[in-house]
Amino acid sequence: MRKSIATVSVSGTLTDKLAAVAAAGFDGVEIFENDLLTCPLPPEEIRLRAADLGLTIELYQPLRDVEAMPVLDVRRVERKFDLMRRLGADLLLVCSNVSPLAVDSDELAAEHLRLLASRAAEHGIRIAYEALAWGRHVNEYLRAWRIVHLADHPNLGTCLDSFHILSRGSDPIGIEAIPGEKIFFLQLSDAPLLAMDVLQWSRHHRCFPGQGNFDVAGLVRHALTAGYTGPLSLEVFNDHFRQADAGRIARDGMRSLIALEQGLQGLAHPAVPRGFAFAELGGTGSSKGAASSKGGGSLVAALAALGFERAGAHPTKPVELWAQGGARLLLHDTAADRPQQADGPALIAIGLDSPDPAGAVKHAEALLSPVLPRERTPQEAPLDAVAAPDGTEIFFCDTAWLGDFAPPTTATREHADLTHIDHVALTQPPHYFDEAALFYRTVLGLRPQESLELPDPYGLLRSRAMSGGGNVRMVLNLAQVGAGDTPWQHIALAARDLTATARRLRAEHPGLLLPIPANYYDDLEARHDVDPALRELGILYDRDEHGEFLHLYTVTIGRVFFEIVQRIGDYQGYGAVNAPIRLAVQHAGSH
């Protein structure tokens, strides 16, 4: 199907928007009236600019407060028709009236729309009538359709907007009762579920399909069943989108439509990862024991204390493999080959155990995530990566990559407490939290969980977990604080017996673990009957109806800290209730 996007969905001037939309691969564009009014170019030149970029002007919008008024302002509408002729647009969006002067009469609304459609036909223009969720009288899509049906003019149809339909809780099954040829346009957006005024919800919090909680795909299926053959078009009002890079947002919108089409076609993800193959840490001299600028100590010393051992070195790259059980970490001395990343230890890449690495790469490329350039010798295992929105490299791999590392020269360590990587947490750049959620859902096939807002000493931390069919869990964080701290990342490692691990670490490396205030345990013991050893060892605790969760944290080294966790029973969470405690201690230690 053709793919379109409204200019209001991205930032910049109208010419900037058109260039970004075309570069993202869209076929067409909706011209939002305010974008045209603020553009210094005449409509004829905008028409040529769009054509040169390969874009069809699918729709001009919106014409407001025109139908069912005491007096129909034909002159204003005729001026719009003349403008559209100059612009090369042949479809006009008319929104249902919100004026307090509007008359609550379907017959009068139909009479006015019939007259406007007759005038539009003289200009080769059609009108798509849309029910706004906050319309004065017409706020349901089926009532808008009844008015269109009552008007009975070939140049008048309806526009269906997923937000206006789903935000009101309307059942989209009724779309199938509308003849496909009378559905002139389909506007798509998603949104998180929020308890707020629908107008403010619409104007500030829409997002692309797959980034919110609406069943946008289900609504599109109903429209296709009805016989709709027009474009899939995005219309998103979002403050963050309009502050972000237009090219990135347009590309993200295209990714959402590609994924939507794949879902409509019943295409399953070809290679949902089974687990973490490795996490790669980079930074100045990280493979030689990089020190934190905050005094967190040596990364290598911390890994040794946690029970990791040096398991090999790459023959051609400044990379070492450190392992414990199934938990594998790569230490990359980025000062040698990536000086731009030489700012202390940081999580720079994640390797995913994929059942079909080649299929996963092909799927990622189809979703506009090209393979990153990477030098390798013929003897090295083929290992391809794509970039996540925050720049983290995501590798798709089987076990062949382990053969690239020479045998270790160190002896096996006595302590092997940890079994595998449980999850990783990545702090996202401002304005790209929703982009990251869509990337991990579509490119990796992870399922988003509820988005949370957690108290931070300097504001709020927005957090959303993503999980897969295997043992891949990722937590996306967006700090909304004013302290200006470097964004933290962390790697959570699963332990067989966290209490025993904590006891050993407290005895042998007391400065490695994050101190937890006694007030936390006073409250915890009031709420739950827990082992007193948790207080002694600095272990945090959570439970749900399925099981229990024990976890503790190390101090931060560079931008990275480690979490050690133990899941008891079928606990599936991340101990989010304890995040404010951890954040407060970390902030206190970093200032």
Short mmCIF file of N, CA, C and O in Angstrom, two decimals, residues 156-254:
data_model
loop_
_atom_site.label_atom_id
_atom_site.label_comp_id
_atom_site.label_asym_id
_atom_site.label_seq_id
_atom_site.Cartn_x
_atom_site.Cartn_y
_atom_site.Cartn_z
N LEU A 156 -17.99 13.30 -1.83
CA LEU A 156 -17.95 13.37 -0.37
C LEU A 156 -17.80 11.96 0.20
O LEU A 156 -18.57 11.06 -0.14
N GLY A 157 -16.78 11.79 1.05
CA GLY A 157 -16.57 10.52 1.74
C GLY A 157 -16.15 10.79 3.17
O GLY A 157 -16.28 11.93 3.67
N THR A 158 -15.65 9.79 3.83
CA THR A 158 -15.24 9.95 5.22
C THR A 158 -13.75 9.72 5.38
O THR A 158 -13.14 9.00 4.58
N CYS A 159 -13.18 10.34 6.38
CA CYS A 159 -11.81 10.08 6.79
C CYS A 159 -11.86 9.39 8.15
O CYS A 159 -12.52 9.88 9.07
N LEU A 160 -11.19 8.26 8.26
CA LEU A 160 -11.13 7.53 9.53
C LEU A 160 -9.77 7.79 10.17
O LEU A 160 -8.73 7.62 9.54
N ASP A 161 -9.80 8.21 11.42
CA ASP A 161 -8.57 8.51 12.16
C ASP A 161 -8.53 7.58 13.37
O ASP A 161 -9.44 7.58 14.20
N SER A 162 -7.46 6.79 13.47
CA SER A 162 -7.39 5.78 14.53
C SER A 162 -7.44 6.41 15.91
O SER A 162 -8.04 5.85 16.83
N PHE A 163 -6.81 7.58 16.09
CA PHE A 163 -6.85 8.19 17.42
C PHE A 163 -8.26 8.59 17.79
O PHE A 163 -8.73 8.32 18.90
N HIS A 164 -8.96 9.27 16.89
CA HIS A 164 -10.31 9.75 17.21
C HIS A 164 -11.27 8.60 17.48
O HIS A 164 -12.21 8.75 18.25
N ILE A 165 -11.03 7.47 16.86
CA ILE A 165 -11.90 6.31 17.06
C ILE A 165 -11.54 5.57 18.35
O ILE A 165 -12.38 5.32 19.21
N LEU A 166 -10.26 5.25 18.51
CA LEU A 166 -9.84 4.38 19.62
C LEU A 166 -9.74 5.13 20.94
O LEU A 166 -9.92 4.53 22.00
N SER A 167 -9.46 6.44 20.90
CA SER A 167 -9.36 7.19 22.16
C SER A 167 -10.70 7.28 22.87
O SER A 167 -10.75 7.43 24.09
N ARG A 168 -11.80 7.18 22.11
CA ARG A 168 -13.13 7.21 22.70
C ARG A 168 -13.62 5.82 23.09
O ARG A 168 -14.73 5.68 23.62
N GLY A 169 -12.84 4.81 22.79
CA GLY A 169 -13.27 3.45 23.09
C GLY A 169 -14.30 2.92 22.12
O GLY A 169 -14.98 1.93 22.40
N SER A 170 -14.44 3.56 20.96
CA SER A 170 -15.41 3.10 19.96
C SER A 170 -14.96 1.78 19.36
O SER A 170 -13.76 1.54 19.19
N ASP A 171 -15.91 0.93 19.02
CA ASP A 171 -15.61 -0.36 18.41
C ASP A 171 -15.37 -0.17 16.92
O ASP A 171 -16.29 0.24 16.19
N PRO A 172 -14.17 -0.45 16.43
CA PRO A 172 -13.90 -0.22 15.00
C PRO A 172 -14.55 -1.24 14.07
O PRO A 172 -14.43 -1.10 12.85
N ILE A 173 -15.24 -2.25 14.60
CA ILE A 173 -15.89 -3.24 13.75
C ILE A 173 -16.90 -2.57 12.82
O ILE A 173 -17.15 -3.03 11.70
N GLY A 174 -17.46 -1.43 13.26
CA GLY A 174 -18.44 -0.72 12.44
C GLY A 174 -17.88 -0.18 11.14
O GLY A 174 -18.64 0.14 10.22
N ILE A 175 -16.55 -0.09 11.04
CA ILE A 175 -15.93 0.37 9.80
C ILE A 175 -16.32 -0.53 8.64
O ILE A 175 -16.46 -0.07 7.50
N GLU A 176 -16.50 -1.81 8.93
CA GLU A 176 -16.81 -2.76 7.86
C GLU A 176 -18.17 -2.51 7.23
O GLU A 176 -18.47 -3.05 6.16
N ALA A 177 -19.00 -1.69 7.88
CA ALA A 177 -20.30 -1.36 7.31
C ALA A 177 -20.22 -0.19 6.33
O ALA A 177 -21.21 0.13 5.66
N ILE A 178 -19.06 0.44 6.26
CA ILE A 178 -18.88 1.57 5.35
C ILE A 178 -18.35 1.07 4.02
O ILE A 178 -17.35 0.35 3.99
N PRO A 179 -18.96 1.39 2.89
CA PRO A 179 -18.42 0.95 1.60
C PRO A 179 -16.99 1.47 1.43
O PRO A 179 -16.68 2.64 1.72
N GLY A 180 -16.10 0.60 0.98
CA GLY A 180 -14.70 0.97 0.85
C GLY A 180 -14.46 2.21 0.03
O GLY A 180 -13.57 3.02 0.34
N GLU A 181 -15.26 2.38 -1.04
CA GLU A 181 -15.04 3.54 -1.91
C GLU A 181 -15.45 4.85 -1.24
O GLU A 181 -15.09 5.94 -1.71
N LYS A 182 -16.17 4.77 -0.11
CA LYS A 182 -16.56 5.99 0.61
C LYS A 182 -15.59 6.29 1.76
O LYS A 182 -15.73 7.31 2.43
N ILE A 183 -14.62 5.41 2.00
CA ILE A 183 -13.54 5.72 2.94
C ILE A 183 -12.45 6.40 2.11
O ILE A 183 -11.65 5.75 1.44
N PHE A 184 -12.45 7.70 2.11
CA PHE A 184 -11.54 8.46 1.26
C PHE A 184 -10.11 8.49 1.80
O PHE A 184 -9.16 8.63 1.03
N PHE A 185 -9.97 8.39 3.14
CA PHE A 185 -8.62 8.51 3.70
C PHE A 185 -8.56 7.83 5.06
O PHE A 185 -9.58 7.74 5.77
N LEU A 186 -7.37 7.34 5.41
CA LEU A 186 -7.14 6.63 6.66
C LEU A 186 -5.92 7.23 7.33
O LEU A 186 -4.81 7.13 6.83
N GLN A 187 -6.13 7.89 8.48
CA GLN A 187 -5.04 8.49 9.24
C GLN A 187 -4.74 7.63 10.47
O GLN A 187 -5.66 7.24 11.20
N LEU A 188 -3.46 7.36 10.69
CA LEU A 188 -3.07 6.42 11.72
C LEU A 188 -2.16 7.07 12.76
O LEU A 188 -1.24 7.81 12.42
N SER A 189 -2.44 6.80 14.00
CA SER A 189 -1.54 7.13 15.10
C SER A 189 -1.88 6.22 16.26
O SER A 189 -2.98 5.67 16.35
N ASP A 190 -0.93 6.07 17.14
CA ASP A 190 -1.08 5.28 18.36
C ASP A 190 -1.03 6.26 19.53
O ASP A 190 -0.83 7.46 19.33
N ALA A 191 -1.19 5.76 20.74
CA ALA A 191 -1.05 6.62 21.92
C ALA A 191 -0.96 5.75 23.16
O ALA A 191 -1.53 4.66 23.21
N PRO A 192 -0.22 6.22 24.18
CA PRO A 192 -0.27 5.54 25.47
C PRO A 192 -1.62 5.78 26.12
O PRO A 192 -2.29 6.78 25.83
N LEU A 193 -2.03 4.88 26.99
CA LEU A 193 -3.29 5.06 27.70
C LEU A 193 -3.07 6.07 28.82
O LEU A 193 -2.31 5.82 29.75
N LEU A 194 -3.74 7.22 28.73
CA LEU A 194 -3.58 8.29 29.70
C LEU A 194 -4.95 8.76 30.17
O LEU A 194 -5.90 8.82 29.39
N ALA A 195 -5.04 9.10 31.44
CA ALA A 195 -6.29 9.64 31.99
C ALA A 195 -6.20 11.16 31.93
O ALA A 195 -5.71 11.81 32.85
N MET A 196 -6.66 11.73 30.82
CA MET A 196 -6.58 13.17 30.64
C MET A 196 -7.59 13.60 29.58
O MET A 196 -8.19 12.77 28.89
N ASP A 197 -7.77 14.90 29.47
CA ASP A 197 -8.66 15.47 28.46
C ASP A 197 -8.25 14.97 27.07
O ASP A 197 -7.06 14.99 26.72
N VAL A 198 -9.21 14.54 26.28
CA VAL A 198 -8.89 13.91 24.99
C VAL A 198 -8.22 14.88 24.03
O VAL A 198 -7.37 14.48 23.23
N LEU A 199 -8.56 16.17 24.11
CA LEU A 199 -7.93 17.14 23.22
C LEU A 199 -6.44 17.28 23.55
O LEU A 199 -5.60 17.28 22.65
N GLN A 200 -6.10 17.40 24.83
CA GLN A 200 -4.69 17.49 25.22
C GLN A 200 -3.95 16.18 24.93
O GLN A 200 -2.78 16.18 24.52
N TRP A 201 -4.63 15.09 25.14
CA TRP A 201 -4.06 13.76 24.82
C TRP A 201 -3.69 13.71 23.33
O TRP A 201 -2.60 13.29 22.96
N SER A 202 -4.61 14.18 22.50
CA SER A 202 -4.40 14.14 21.06
C SER A 202 -3.29 15.09 20.62
O SER A 202 -2.45 14.75 19.78
N ARG A 203 -3.25 16.28 21.18
CA ARG A 203 -2.34 17.31 20.71
C ARG A 203 -0.89 17.09 21.16
O ARG A 203 0.04 17.64 20.56
N HIS A 204 -0.68 16.29 22.20
CA HIS A 204 0.67 16.20 22.76
C HIS A 204 1.22 14.77 22.88
O HIS A 204 2.44 14.63 23.06
N HIS A 205 0.39 13.76 22.80
CA HIS A 205 0.86 12.43 23.18
C HIS A 205 0.60 11.33 22.15
O HIS A 205 0.72 10.15 22.46
N ARG A 206 0.25 11.70 20.93
CA ARG A 206 0.14 10.66 19.92
C ARG A 206 1.54 10.12 19.59
O ARG A 206 2.56 10.79 19.81
N CYS A 207 1.57 8.94 19.03
CA CYS A 207 2.85 8.35 18.60
C CYS A 207 2.58 7.44 17.41
O CYS A 207 1.44 7.29 16.96
N PHE A 208 3.63 6.84 16.89
CA PHE A 208 3.49 5.99 15.71
C PHE A 208 2.91 4.63 16.10
O PHE A 208 3.06 4.18 17.24
N PRO A 209 2.23 3.96 15.17
CA PRO A 209 1.69 2.62 15.45
C PRO A 209 2.78 1.70 15.99
O PRO A 209 3.88 1.62 15.44
N GLY A 210 2.45 1.02 17.08
CA GLY A 210 3.41 0.13 17.72
C GLY A 210 4.13 0.75 18.88
O GLY A 210 4.82 0.05 19.63
N GLN A 211 3.99 2.07 19.08
CA GLN A 211 4.65 2.73 20.20
C GLN A 211 3.71 2.98 21.38
O GLN A 211 4.16 3.37 22.44
N GLY A 212 2.42 2.76 21.18
CA GLY A 212 1.45 3.01 22.23
C GLY A 212 0.67 1.76 22.58
O GLY A 212 1.14 0.64 22.43
N ASN A 213 -0.58 1.97 23.01
CA ASN A 213 -1.40 0.87 23.51
C ASN A 213 -2.64 0.58 22.67
O ASN A 213 -3.43 -0.30 23.00
N PHE A 214 -2.84 1.30 21.57
CA PHE A 214 -4.01 1.09 20.73
C PHE A 214 -3.80 -0.08 19.78
O PHE A 214 -2.67 -0.35 19.36
N ASP A 215 -4.90 -0.73 19.42
CA ASP A 215 -4.85 -1.79 18.40
C ASP A 215 -5.05 -1.15 17.03
O ASP A 215 -6.11 -1.26 16.42
N VAL A 216 -4.01 -0.47 16.57
CA VAL A 216 -4.09 0.21 15.28
C VAL A 216 -4.21 -0.81 14.15
O VAL A 216 -4.96 -0.62 13.19
N ALA A 217 -3.47 -1.91 14.26
CA ALA A 217 -3.52 -2.94 13.21
C ALA A 217 -4.92 -3.50 13.06
O ALA A 217 -5.40 -3.73 11.93
N GLY A 218 -5.61 -3.71 14.17
CA GLY A 218 -6.98 -4.22 14.10
C GLY A 218 -7.90 -3.27 13.37
O GLY A 218 -8.75 -3.68 12.56
N LEU A 219 -7.74 -1.96 13.62
CA LEU A 219 -8.56 -0.98 12.93
C LEU A 219 -8.28 -0.99 11.43
O LEU A 219 -9.21 -0.92 10.61
N VAL A 220 -7.00 -1.09 11.06
CA VAL A 220 -6.65 -1.11 9.64
C VAL A 220 -7.25 -2.35 8.97
O VAL A 220 -7.74 -2.28 7.83
N ARG A 221 -7.24 -3.47 9.66
CA ARG A 221 -7.84 -4.69 9.09
C ARG A 221 -9.31 -4.47 8.76
O ARG A 221 -9.80 -4.92 7.72
N HIS A 222 -10.03 -3.80 9.64
CA HIS A 222 -11.44 -3.53 9.38
C HIS A 222 -11.60 -2.64 8.14
O HIS A 222 -12.49 -2.86 7.31
N ALA A 223 -10.73 -1.64 7.99
CA ALA A 223 -10.81 -0.76 6.83
C ALA A 223 -10.51 -1.52 5.54
O ALA A 223 -11.17 -1.33 4.51
N LEU A 224 -9.51 -2.40 5.59
CA LEU A 224 -9.18 -3.20 4.40
C LEU A 224 -10.31 -4.17 4.06
O LEU A 224 -10.63 -4.39 2.88
N THR A 225 -10.94 -4.73 5.08
CA THR A 225 -12.08 -5.62 4.85
C THR A 225 -13.23 -4.85 4.19
O THR A 225 -13.94 -5.40 3.33
N ALA A 226 -13.39 -3.60 4.58
CA ALA A 226 -14.45 -2.77 3.97
C ALA A 226 -14.14 -2.44 2.52
O ALA A 226 -15.04 -2.06 1.77
N GLY A 227 -12.87 -2.58 2.10
CA GLY A 227 -12.50 -2.31 0.73
C GLY A 227 -11.68 -1.05 0.54
O GLY A 227 -11.54 -0.57 -0.60
N TYR A 228 -11.12 -0.51 1.60
CA TYR A 228 -10.30 0.70 1.48
C TYR A 228 -9.05 0.41 0.65
O TYR A 228 -8.38 -0.60 0.85
N THR A 229 -8.73 1.31 -0.28
CA THR A 229 -7.58 1.12 -1.17
C THR A 229 -6.64 2.32 -1.17
O THR A 229 -5.70 2.36 -1.97
N GLY A 230 -6.88 3.29 -0.31
CA GLY A 230 -6.03 4.48 -0.26
C GLY A 230 -4.75 4.22 0.52
O GLY A 230 -4.43 3.09 0.89
N PRO A 231 -4.00 5.30 0.79
CA PRO A 231 -2.73 5.14 1.49
C PRO A 231 -2.91 4.91 3.00
O PRO A 231 -3.94 5.25 3.57
N LEU A 232 -1.89 4.32 3.60
CA LEU A 232 -1.76 4.32 5.05
C LEU A 232 -1.00 5.59 5.40
O LEU A 232 0.14 5.78 4.99
N SER A 233 -1.63 6.49 6.14
CA SER A 233 -1.03 7.79 6.40
C SER A 233 -0.91 8.05 7.90
O SER A 233 -1.85 7.79 8.66
N LEU A 234 0.24 8.56 8.30
CA LEU A 234 0.50 8.86 9.70
C LEU A 234 0.16 10.31 9.99
O LEU A 234 0.59 11.22 9.27
N GLU A 235 -0.59 10.55 11.05
CA GLU A 235 -0.84 11.90 11.54
C GLU A 235 -0.60 11.89 13.04
O GLU A 235 -1.41 11.37 13.80
N VAL A 236 0.54 12.46 13.45
CA VAL A 236 0.97 12.36 14.84
C VAL A 236 1.26 13.75 15.38
O VAL A 236 2.09 14.48 14.82
N PHE A 237 0.60 14.10 16.47
CA PHE A 237 0.91 15.32 17.21
C PHE A 237 1.68 14.90 18.46
O PHE A 237 1.13 14.23 19.34
N ASN A 238 2.93 15.30 18.54
CA ASN A 238 3.77 14.86 19.66
C ASN A 238 4.85 15.91 19.90
O ASN A 238 5.62 16.24 18.99
N ASP A 239 4.92 16.42 21.10
CA ASP A 239 5.88 17.48 21.41
C ASP A 239 7.32 17.03 21.18
O ASP A 239 8.14 17.78 20.65
N HIS A 240 7.64 15.80 21.60
CA HIS A 240 9.01 15.31 21.44
C HIS A 240 9.36 15.12 19.97
O HIS A 240 10.48 15.43 19.54
N PHE A 241 8.42 14.63 19.17
CA PHE A 241 8.69 14.42 17.75
C PHE A 241 9.01 15.76 17.06
O PHE A 241 9.88 15.83 16.21
N ARG A 242 8.29 16.80 17.47
CA ARG A 242 8.49 18.09 16.81
C ARG A 242 9.74 18.82 17.29
O ARG A 242 10.09 19.87 16.75
N GLN A 243 10.40 18.26 18.31
CA GLN A 243 11.67 18.83 18.78
C GLN A 243 12.86 18.02 18.30
O GLN A 243 14.01 18.44 18.47
N ALA A 244 12.60 16.86 17.72
CA ALA A 244 13.67 15.94 17.33
C ALA A 244 14.03 16.12 15.86
O ALA A 244 13.37 16.84 15.11
N ASP A 245 15.10 15.46 15.46
CA ASP A 245 15.56 15.52 14.07
C ASP A 245 14.47 14.98 13.14
O ASP A 245 13.97 13.86 13.32
N ALA A 246 14.13 15.77 12.12
CA ALA A 246 13.04 15.39 11.21
C ALA A 246 13.34 14.10 10.47
O ALA A 246 12.44 13.27 10.26
N GLY A 247 14.59 13.91 10.06
CA GLY A 247 14.95 12.70 9.33
C GLY A 247 14.76 11.45 10.16
O GLY A 247 14.25 10.44 9.67
N ARG A 248 15.19 11.50 11.42
CA ARG A 248 15.04 10.33 12.30
C ARG A 248 13.57 10.01 12.54
O ARG A 248 13.16 8.85 12.51
N ILE A 249 12.78 11.05 12.81
CA ILE A 249 11.37 10.82 13.10
C ILE A 249 10.65 10.28 11.86
O ILE A 249 9.83 9.35 11.96
N ALA A 250 10.95 10.84 10.68
CA ALA A 250 10.31 10.34 9.46
C ALA A 250 10.69 8.89 9.21
O ALA A 250 9.83 8.06 8.84
N ARG A 251 11.95 8.56 9.42
CA ARG A 251 12.39 7.17 9.22
C ARG A 251 11.72 6.24 10.23
O ARG A 251 11.33 5.11 9.90
N ASP A 252 11.55 6.72 11.46
CA ASP A 252 10.88 5.91 12.47
C ASP A 252 9.41 5.70 12.10
O ASP A 252 8.85 4.62 12.31
N GLY A 253 8.79 6.73 11.54
CA GLY A 253 7.41 6.57 11.08
C GLY A 253 7.30 5.54 9.98
O GLY A 253 6.37 4.71 9.97
N MET A 254 8.24 5.57 9.04
CA MET A 254 8.23 4.57 7.98
C MET A 254 8.43 3.17 8.56
O MET A 254 7.78 2.21 8.13
#
